[in-house]
PDB file of C-alpha atoms in Angstrom:
ATOM      1  CA  MET A  11      99.798  34.152 122.373  1.00 47.00           C
ATOM      2  CA  GLU A  12      97.224  36.556 123.841  1.00 52.00           C
ATOM      3  CA  ARG A  13      97.617  40.275 124.255  1.00 52.00           C
ATOM      4  CA  GLY A  14      99.484  40.893 127.480  1.00 49.00           C
ATOM      5  CA  ASP A  15     101.401  37.622 127.416  1.00 49.00           C
ATOM      6  CA  TYR A  16     104.880  39.036 127.908  1.00 48.00           C
ATOM      7  CA  ALA A  17     106.286  35.766 129.187  1.00 47.00           C
ATOM      8  CA  PRO A  18     104.371  32.481 129.114  1.00 47.00           C
ATOM      9  CA  GLU A  19     104.927  31.906 132.838  1.00 50.00           C
ATOM     10  CA  PHE A  20     103.613  35.364 133.847  1.00 51.00           C
ATOM     11  CA  PRO A  21     100.975  37.010 131.669  1.00 60.00           C
ATOM     12  CA  LEU A  22     100.986  40.697 132.626  1.00 58.00           C
ATOM     13  CA  GLN A  23      97.214  41.035 132.633  1.00 62.00           C
ATOM     14  CA  TRP A  24      97.279  38.908 135.807  1.00 68.00           C
ATOM     15  CA  ALA A  25      99.245  41.638 137.584  1.00 67.00           C
ATOM     16  CA  LEU A  26      96.123  43.832 137.580  1.00 68.00           C
ATOM     17  CA  LYS A  27      93.387  41.185 137.588  1.00 73.00           C
ATOM     18  CA  ASP A  28      92.116  42.011 141.108  1.00 77.00           C
ATOM     19  CA  VAL A  29      92.353  45.782 140.687  1.00 73.00           C
ATOM     20  CA  ASP A  30      89.220  47.739 139.815  1.00 80.00           C
ATOM     21  CA  LEU A  31      91.059  51.027 139.477  1.00 81.00           C
ATOM     22  CA  TYR A  32      94.275  52.572 140.681  1.00 82.00           C
ATOM     23  CA  VAL A  33      95.694  56.071 140.734  1.00 83.00           C
ATOM     24  CA  THR A  34      99.311  56.850 139.924  1.00 83.00           C
ATOM     25  CA  ILE A  35     101.663  59.485 138.581  1.00 83.00           C
ATOM     26  CA  PRO A  36     101.480  59.381 134.776  1.00 85.00           C
ATOM     27  CA  PHE A  37     104.387  58.223 132.651  1.00 78.00           C
ATOM     28  CA  ALA A  38     106.327  56.952 135.681  1.00 74.00           C
ATOM     29  CA  GLY A  39     107.160  53.569 137.083  1.00 74.00           C
ATOM     30  CA  PRO A  40     105.972  50.218 135.810  1.00 75.00           C
ATOM     31  CA  SER A  41     102.362  51.235 135.142  1.00 75.00           C
ATOM     32  CA  LEU A  42     103.232  52.606 131.696  1.00 77.00           C
ATOM     33  CA  VAL A  43     104.762  49.266 130.718  1.00 77.00           C
ATOM     34  CA  TYR A  44     101.834  47.276 132.148  1.00 76.00           C
ATOM     35  CA  THR A  45      99.190  49.308 130.397  1.00 79.00           C
ATOM     36  CA  ASN A  46     101.030  49.325 127.074  1.00 78.00           C
ATOM     37  CA  LEU A  47     101.478  45.567 127.122  1.00 78.00           C
ATOM     38  CA  THR A  48      98.091  44.569 128.541  1.00 80.00           C
ATOM     39  CA  GLY A  49      95.733  47.164 127.078  1.00 82.00           C
ATOM     40  CA  HIS A  50      94.371  48.381 130.423  1.00 85.00           C
ATOM     41  CA  PRO A  51      92.607  51.716 129.890  1.00 89.00           C
ATOM     42  CA  THR A  52      94.148  54.831 131.395  1.00 90.00           C
ATOM     43  CA  LEU A  53      93.111  58.446 131.620  1.00 92.00           C
ATOM     44  CA  VAL A  54      95.331  61.388 132.527  1.00 91.00           C
ATOM     45  CA  THR A  55      93.994  64.691 133.869  1.00 91.00           C
ATOM     46  CA  ARG A  56      95.423  67.653 135.738  1.00 90.00           C
ATOM     47  CA  CYS A  57      95.629  67.570 139.526  1.00 89.00           C
ATOM     48  CA  GLY A  58      97.328  70.839 140.386  1.00 88.00           C
ATOM     49  CA  MET A  59     100.063  73.296 139.622  1.00 88.00           C
ATOM     50  CA  LEU A  60     103.666  73.196 140.819  1.00 87.00           C
ATOM     51  CA  ASN A  61     105.886  76.216 140.221  1.00 87.00           C
ATOM     52  CA  GLY A  62     103.548  77.341 137.438  1.00 83.00           C
ATOM     53  CA  SER A  63     103.509  73.984 135.635  1.00 84.00           C
ATOM     54  CA  PRO A  64     100.472  71.716 135.495  1.00 85.00           C
ATOM     55  CA  GLN A  65     100.734  68.384 137.310  1.00 89.00           C
ATOM     56  CA  SER A  66      98.831  65.271 136.291  1.00 90.00           C
ATOM     57  CA  VAL A  67      97.224  62.209 137.801  1.00 91.00           C
ATOM     58  CA  GLU A  68      96.585  58.935 135.970  1.00 91.00           C
ATOM     59  CA  PHE A  69      93.598  56.658 136.528  1.00 91.00           C
ATOM     60  CA  THR A  70      94.049  53.071 135.336  1.00 89.00           C
ATOM     61  CA  GLY A  71      91.075  50.752 135.095  1.00 88.00           C
ATOM     62  CA  ASN A  72      90.424  47.091 134.608  1.00 85.00           C
ATOM     63  CA  LEU A  73      90.380  45.544 131.142  1.00 84.00           C
ATOM     64  CA  TYR A  74      87.367  46.597 129.064  1.00 86.00           C
ATOM     65  CA  GLN A  75      86.161  48.918 131.866  1.00 87.00           C
ATOM     66  CA  GLU A  76      86.796  52.287 130.258  1.00 91.00           C
ATOM     67  CA  ALA A  77      83.491  53.606 131.581  1.00 93.00           C
ATOM     68  CA  ALA A  78      84.674  53.266 135.190  1.00 91.00           C
ATOM     69  CA  ILE A  79      87.683  55.540 134.756  1.00 91.00           C
ATOM     70  CA  LEU A  80      85.669  57.994 132.670  1.00 94.00           C
ATOM     71  CA  ARG A  81      83.088  58.259 135.476  1.00 94.00           C
ATOM     72  CA  LEU A  82      85.829  58.708 138.079  1.00 92.00           C
ATOM     73  CA  ALA A  83      87.640  61.363 136.048  1.00 91.00           C
ATOM     74  CA  LEU A  84      84.397  63.255 135.440  1.00 94.00           C
ATOM     75  CA  ALA A  85      83.576  63.187 139.167  1.00 94.00           C
ATOM     76  CA  TYR A  86      87.131  64.332 139.976  1.00 92.00           C
ATOM     77  CA  GLU A  87      86.957  67.230 137.528  1.00 92.00           C
ATOM     78  CA  GLN A  88      83.526  68.255 138.810  1.00 94.00           C
ATOM     79  CA  ALA A  89      84.860  68.277 142.391  1.00 94.00           C
ATOM     80  CA  THR A  90      87.979  70.322 141.527  1.00 92.00           C
ATOM     81  CA  ASP A  91      88.861  73.145 139.166  1.00 89.00           C
ATOM     82  CA  TRP A  92      92.367  72.058 138.176  1.00 86.00           C
ATOM     83  CA  HIS A  93      91.286  71.300 134.613  1.00 82.00           C
ATOM     84  CA  LYS A  94      90.314  74.965 134.201  1.00 85.00           C
ATOM     85  CA  GLN A  95      93.678  76.385 135.285  1.00 84.00           C
ATOM     86  CA  TRP A  96      96.377  77.155 132.731  1.00 82.00           C
ATOM     87  CA  PRO A  97     100.071  78.024 133.064  1.00 81.00           C
ATOM     88  CA  ALA A  98     100.843  81.749 132.865  1.00 78.00           C
ATOM     89  CA  VAL A  99     102.737  81.314 129.582  1.00 72.00           C
ATOM     90  CA  LEU A 100      99.615  80.000 127.851  1.00 59.00           C
ATOM     91  CA  LYS A 101      97.535  82.892 129.201  1.00 58.00           C
ATOM     92  CA  ALA A 102     100.068  85.333 127.693  1.00 59.00           C
ATOM     93  CA  ILE A 103      99.812  83.633 124.307  1.00 63.00           C
ATOM     94  CA  GLU A 104      95.999  83.848 124.378  1.00 61.00           C
ATOM     95  CA  VAL A 105      96.197  87.613 125.039  1.00 60.00           C
ATOM     96  CA  VAL A 106      98.493  88.122 122.037  1.00 57.00           C
ATOM     97  CA  LEU A 107      96.269  86.104 119.726  1.00 57.00           C
TER      98      LEU A 107
END
């Protein structure tokens, strides 16, 4: 049995075989199950703040294509400044230290 073969009649790696990259909300929905069972690379980075809490976005790439999501995430972070913003509670801790 190969990695990603959850059931012999439907290997999960086939679910993403025609996808170069997709963007989703991290730790939600079926993507967490797919990536854990198939080994598809994922990367999570911040995409904003909501009521003072950081929000995240997840990039999932094709098998063995880690470089593609790393390039996308780098371009995203260079185009935005979300990765530089911190919740107020962490700023208060830094001042105390």
